[in-house]
Amino acid sequence: VDPGPPWTQGDRRPGIIDLGPGYPDPDLLPVDLMREAASEAIQRYGVEALSYGVNTGPAPLRAFVAAQVPGSTGVDVLSTAGTSSALSTLATRLAREGAAVLTESLTYDLAVRVFADRGVRTVAVPGPLHDIDTRQLRLAVDRASRVSGVPPALYVMPTFHNPTGRVLSRERRIEILEIAEGTGLRLIEDHAYSALGFDAAEVPEPLWSLAPGTRLVTTLVSLSKCLAPGLRVGGMVADRETLGRLSEDGERLSGGGPNHFTSAVVAHAAAEGLLEEHVARLREQLRERRDILVGELRTRLPDGYTVTQPSGGFFLWVGLPAQVDDRALLAEAERTGVSFAPGSRFGAGARGIRLCFASCGPQALAVAAGRLVRAAHTASRSTI
Ligand SMILES: Cc1ncc(COP(=O)(O)O)c(C=O)c1O
């Protein structure tokens, strides 16, 4: 039987443990949960699950999304087909206005790609690796407003940043909101990893929660990282006028809420409390994996490397010594059987690499760390 084309993104390279892509390890994907939820949902909702869905998305799904953004209720949420799709929707509107999008100095490269593909100009705001320089942000807002005649938007990941894993302080979040209030800057908050905090330390509220109901913030929640990327389900939290306009958009009027059957299955799982249980387990599994990788790398990497311990999400950021180039280290690492995402993918001048500790199990992670350490020692000897 012809097995057909590949079913998933990414190529598996024999002999290489790949910590590059932000994919969850197949062992973390809730196959049994989804099988049961799909079967129960079709039994319970029958033809309702197979018709055009309500434009806003099913209520239990919206409630699950709202729970990630304190202060919001299901009324402030529109279901989406995930964050990439929501970014595309927002980018289409920004392109029509001629508005630019500012990004953090290091940012999720594929979000930049979505904006660029919709014809939106993006500008990286210079600043430190683990923070946002608000003086530079103000300058960039002024410049972009002058160039395009309308205030820009800022695409920002305050919580469990991709690629650095950083959490932005509450003070900085408030400062950014103040800049938005003073200038009309719109904030697109990517909250993709928000459910995946695994340390007891408090994470500051998302931007939307610090100014609930404001027109200046749109917060995007994804179920790709806390449940499964193949579902293509998420939610957008925004002011009611924006949500009203988007839910009456021709695409929804014609096709209903996106991915309605999948959304119904996820909504059922949410209503039964199965999602919360799964996410709680996942946090534990991710914490164990983070600890293995951080522990191995902190004790064994040569001088000059810095290992930042993230308190949530999928990614660990390793800073490189001045003489080591990220892509040269990648080539050496792949020769030893491990791969990662070079930092320069996420912004100019990044001196580091991103490792995804969600992408394989504890044993493979320990092996991957050993290989990376070997590659780093070789690199330090030859100052590649
Ligand atoms: C920061 C960030 N935003 C969005 C996405 C994609 O989200 P979705 O699968 O909901 O489109 C990713 C996936 O890697 C991500 O890291």
XYZ file of C-alpha atoms and ligand atoms in Angstrom:
400
model
C 0.000 0.000 0.000
C 1.336 3.437 -0.943
C 1.880 5.148 2.429
C 1.228 8.528 0.775
C 3.052 11.757 1.411
C 4.642 12.568 4.798
C 2.068 13.459 7.412
C 4.093 15.822 9.508
C 6.449 18.776 9.135
C 10.178 18.414 9.588
C 12.605 15.795 8.433
C 14.021 13.250 10.806
C 17.714 12.839 10.171
C 19.089 9.481 11.209
C 21.681 9.729 13.954
C 20.767 13.316 14.906
C 18.830 14.279 18.033
C 17.103 17.423 16.867
C 16.468 20.106 19.491
C 15.910 22.641 16.710
C 12.193 22.892 15.966
C 9.655 23.859 18.630
C 7.779 20.608 18.245
C 6.519 18.544 21.157
C 7.958 15.054 21.421
C 5.381 12.533 20.076
C 5.339 10.961 23.577
C 3.832 14.212 24.895
C 0.933 14.213 22.440
C -2.376 13.126 24.027
C -3.445 10.465 21.542
C -5.686 8.524 23.951
C -7.298 11.665 25.333
C -8.120 12.925 21.840
C -9.411 9.536 20.667
C -11.843 9.383 23.583
C -12.801 13.055 23.327
C -13.455 12.733 19.564
C -15.607 9.670 20.070
C -17.567 11.226 22.940
C -17.965 14.555 21.095
C -19.461 12.974 17.992
C -21.783 10.901 20.155
C -22.847 13.890 22.212
C -23.106 16.592 19.543
C -23.810 14.450 16.444
C -24.679 16.629 13.458
C -23.969 19.772 15.489
C -20.278 18.856 15.355
C -20.410 18.407 11.591
C -22.296 21.575 10.650
C -20.850 25.065 10.153
C -19.833 26.141 13.647
C -20.927 29.235 15.552
C -18.792 32.168 14.324
C -17.214 32.848 17.726
C -16.210 29.209 18.376
C -17.766 26.890 20.983
C -18.249 28.322 24.491
C -16.236 25.715 26.504
C -13.244 26.250 24.219
C -13.503 30.017 24.663
C -13.747 29.542 28.427
C -10.543 27.427 28.399
C -8.768 30.175 26.457
C -10.149 32.857 28.799
C -8.721 30.947 31.759
C -5.200 31.642 30.406
C -5.864 35.380 30.461
C -7.122 36.441 33.909
C -9.832 39.063 33.831
C -11.209 37.859 30.523
C -14.328 35.775 30.160
C -15.493 33.709 27.217
C -17.188 36.885 25.924
C -13.782 38.464 25.233
C -12.595 35.465 23.213
C -12.892 34.466 19.597
C -11.734 30.987 18.679
C -8.962 30.827 16.083
C -7.231 28.236 13.965
C -4.118 28.793 16.090
C -1.776 31.727 16.500
C -0.218 31.622 13.021
C -3.663 31.977 11.496
C -4.648 34.729 13.946
C -1.440 36.625 13.151
C -2.303 36.364 9.486
C -5.764 37.838 10.149
C -4.283 40.721 12.139
C -1.542 41.245 9.551
C -4.125 41.555 6.791
C -5.753 44.446 8.659
C -2.407 46.110 9.434
C -1.353 45.814 5.789
C -4.575 47.534 4.720
C -3.804 50.439 7.068
C -0.159 50.591 5.984
C 0.944 50.097 9.609
C 4.333 48.604 10.474
C 4.993 45.934 13.104
C 7.761 46.376 15.652
C 9.294 43.302 17.210
C 11.566 42.565 20.138
C 15.278 42.491 19.290
C 15.030 38.705 19.193
C 11.701 37.315 18.093
C 9.892 34.312 16.689
C 11.127 34.316 13.101
C 8.038 32.686 11.622
C 5.776 35.393 13.003
C 7.968 37.880 11.112
C 7.484 35.688 8.070
C 3.676 35.811 8.444
C 3.760 39.622 8.624
C 6.143 39.868 5.663
C 4.010 37.524 3.578
C 0.999 39.801 4.147
C 3.023 42.832 3.055
C 3.627 44.254 6.537
C 6.992 45.889 7.232
C 8.629 44.664 10.452
C 11.271 46.522 12.441
C 13.274 44.933 15.273
C 13.640 47.297 18.237
C 17.238 47.186 19.483
C 17.578 46.095 23.070
C 18.995 43.631 25.549
C 18.503 39.912 25.157
C 16.283 39.399 28.188
C 14.363 42.661 28.317
C 12.824 45.429 26.210
C 14.523 48.828 26.018
C 11.532 51.145 26.337
C 13.519 54.212 25.267
C 14.345 52.446 22.013
C 10.720 51.332 21.779
C 9.465 54.927 22.030
C 11.917 56.017 19.331
C 10.837 53.167 17.065
C 7.134 53.964 17.588
C 7.721 57.632 16.704
C 9.739 56.743 13.633
C 7.254 54.130 12.357
C 4.283 56.459 12.982
C 5.991 59.216 11.005
C 6.895 56.909 8.117
C 3.478 55.278 7.719
C 1.158 57.948 9.113
C -0.440 55.463 11.539
C 0.847 54.024 14.812
C 2.577 50.663 14.452
C 1.854 47.465 16.346
C 4.325 45.669 18.614
C 4.482 41.888 18.346
C 5.642 40.785 21.779
C 6.037 37.586 23.817
C 6.124 38.680 27.471
C 5.752 35.170 28.900
C 8.137 32.280 28.114
C 9.622 34.035 25.119
C 10.621 32.213 21.962
C 13.626 31.857 21.584
C 14.968 32.952 25.001
C 12.362 31.599 27.465
C 12.436 34.969 29.270
C 9.541 36.329 31.334
C 9.160 40.105 31.106
C 8.792 41.853 34.479
C 5.463 43.339 35.545
C 7.020 46.819 35.647
C 8.165 46.532 32.026
C 4.736 45.273 30.960
C 3.121 48.298 32.580
C 5.636 50.632 30.942
C 4.847 49.143 27.536
C 1.130 49.599 28.169
C 1.777 53.229 29.091
C 3.658 53.731 25.839
C 0.724 52.173 23.989
C -1.754 54.476 25.745
C 0.377 57.518 24.964
C 1.081 56.761 21.316
C -1.670 54.494 19.964
C 0.821 51.603 19.609
C -1.181 48.373 19.288
C 0.123 45.359 21.237
C -0.084 41.875 19.770
C 0.738 39.614 22.683
C 1.774 36.083 21.714
C 0.819 33.934 24.684
C 1.583 30.582 23.026
C 3.427 29.038 25.988
C 1.387 30.653 28.761
C -0.085 27.434 30.157
C 3.360 25.878 30.521
C 4.861 27.480 33.604
C 6.536 24.900 35.775
C 8.086 26.803 38.632
C 6.165 28.037 41.635
C 7.357 31.603 40.992
C 4.512 33.930 40.020
C 4.401 34.940 36.387
C 3.145 38.513 35.878
C -0.284 38.928 34.304
C -0.533 39.051 30.529
C -0.784 42.507 28.971
C -4.515 42.150 28.373
C -5.108 41.353 32.057
C -3.233 44.485 33.105
C -5.650 46.594 31.039
C -8.740 44.443 30.492
C -11.026 45.580 27.733
C -8.497 47.958 26.187
C -8.509 48.300 22.417
C -4.738 48.445 22.415
C -4.060 44.790 23.297
C -4.838 41.582 21.452
C -3.661 38.447 23.211
C -3.242 35.254 21.223
C -3.540 31.879 22.936
C -2.635 28.646 21.178
C -3.446 25.060 22.062
C -0.577 23.834 19.885
C 1.979 23.733 22.670
C -0.172 22.659 25.622
C -2.253 20.102 23.719
C -1.241 19.362 20.114
C -0.135 21.426 17.103
C -2.096 19.348 14.594
C -5.402 20.479 16.101
C -5.022 24.043 14.723
C -7.077 25.532 17.528
C -6.576 28.594 19.722
C -8.207 31.825 20.759
C -7.875 35.583 20.514
C -8.655 37.841 23.476
C -9.464 41.416 22.464
C -11.932 44.223 22.972
C -15.516 43.441 22.077
C -15.711 45.769 19.100
C -12.707 44.132 17.436
C -14.033 40.664 18.193
C -17.483 41.621 16.905
C -15.973 42.869 13.668
C -13.832 39.770 13.218
C -16.670 37.377 13.986
C -18.750 39.120 11.288
C -15.896 38.928 8.788
C -16.850 37.370 5.463
C -14.623 34.371 6.114
C -16.558 33.482 9.287
C -19.939 34.379 7.821
C -19.191 31.991 5.011
C -17.335 29.228 6.862
C -18.327 29.620 10.533
C -15.850 29.311 13.386
C -12.590 27.730 12.170
C -11.975 24.007 12.485
C -15.371 23.474 14.034
C -15.213 19.698 14.469
C -11.802 19.833 16.134
C -12.936 22.788 18.233
C -15.973 20.781 19.346
C -13.728 17.889 20.385
C -11.387 20.203 22.270
C -14.366 22.016 23.812
C -15.716 18.688 25.035
C -12.345 17.773 26.553
C -12.211 21.212 28.205
C -15.739 20.908 29.593
C -14.885 17.489 31.095
C -11.748 18.890 32.792
C -9.493 16.624 30.705
C -7.430 19.480 29.275
C -6.494 20.824 32.696
C -5.372 17.350 33.789
C -3.302 16.911 30.669
C -1.650 20.315 30.978
C -0.788 19.707 34.642
C 0.951 16.448 33.663
C 2.709 18.093 30.742
C 4.146 20.826 32.974
C 5.732 18.152 35.180
C 7.188 16.347 32.176
C 8.613 19.554 30.744
C 10.106 20.567 34.075
C 11.883 17.224 34.353
C 13.285 17.667 30.845
C 14.381 21.228 31.485
C 16.171 20.144 34.652
C 18.080 17.422 32.826
C 19.256 19.733 30.080
C 20.103 22.664 32.359
C 21.897 20.371 34.822
C 24.007 18.656 32.165
C 24.925 21.849 30.344
C 25.653 24.005 33.374
C 28.105 21.500 34.776
C 29.794 20.424 31.557
C 29.933 23.253 29.017
C 33.302 24.987 28.697
C 33.972 28.489 30.069
C 32.215 31.333 28.330
C 28.892 29.548 27.766
C 25.868 30.750 29.773
C 22.818 28.587 30.363
C 19.611 30.445 31.188
C 17.085 28.447 33.198
C 13.590 29.109 31.824
C 10.625 28.873 34.209
C 8.256 27.660 31.511
C 7.716 27.001 27.826
C 9.777 24.827 25.499
C 13.105 26.614 25.121
C 16.475 26.955 26.748
C 18.811 29.736 25.613
C 22.547 29.170 25.713
C 24.797 32.211 25.329
C 28.028 31.633 23.393
C 31.554 32.826 24.106
C 32.675 35.720 21.904
C 34.840 33.603 19.641
C 32.200 30.932 18.847
C 29.858 31.452 15.911
C 26.372 29.878 16.227
C 26.280 28.386 12.738
C 29.800 27.013 12.955
C 28.879 25.423 16.303
C 25.767 23.986 14.654
C 27.864 22.334 11.950
C 30.161 20.839 14.587
C 27.171 19.731 16.712
C 25.536 17.991 13.776
C 28.787 16.101 13.185
C 28.468 14.802 16.756
C 24.754 13.935 16.322
C 22.758 16.809 17.814
C 21.044 19.824 16.281
C 19.542 23.097 17.541
C 18.288 26.455 16.293
C 21.094 29.014 15.836
C 20.267 32.292 17.585
C 20.897 34.389 14.478
C 17.639 32.954 13.065
C 15.753 35.122 15.552
C 17.475 38.462 15.145
C 20.684 40.151 14.157
C 23.499 40.064 16.653
C 22.095 37.217 18.762
C 25.007 35.469 20.384
C 23.425 32.207 21.389
C 21.525 29.090 20.471
C 17.992 27.853 21.211
C 17.437 24.328 22.461
C 13.930 22.828 22.576
C 13.727 20.512 25.588
C 10.161 19.499 24.692
C 11.236 17.731 21.549
C 12.577 14.486 23.009
C 12.448 12.341 26.137
C 14.727 12.495 29.204
C 17.208 9.852 28.025
C 17.626 11.327 24.566
C 18.044 14.779 26.138
C 20.902 13.569 28.310
C 22.578 12.056 25.239
C 21.944 15.263 23.251
C 23.510 17.336 26.040
C 26.607 15.125 26.037
C 26.998 15.550 22.292
C 26.534 19.310 22.505
C 29.137 19.526 25.258
C 31.575 17.586 23.051
C 30.903 19.901 20.116
C 31.327 22.965 22.352
C 34.706 21.721 23.626
C 35.840 21.151 20.041
C 34.580 24.616 19.089
C 36.351 26.264 22.026
C 39.621 24.513 21.125
C 39.422 25.584 17.498
C 37.624 28.908 18.257
C 35.211 28.393 15.365
C 5.844 32.097 19.823
C 5.024 31.232 18.933
N 3.883 31.700 18.437
C 3.115 30.946 17.641
C 3.494 29.668 17.257
C 2.610 28.890 16.363
O 1.348 28.737 16.963
P 0.169 27.957 16.257
O 0.569 26.522 16.168
O -0.980 28.187 17.161
O -0.036 28.547 14.916
C 4.684 29.143 17.759
C 5.126 27.807 17.357
O 6.287 27.476 17.422
C 5.464 29.954 18.613
O 6.615 29.510 19.123
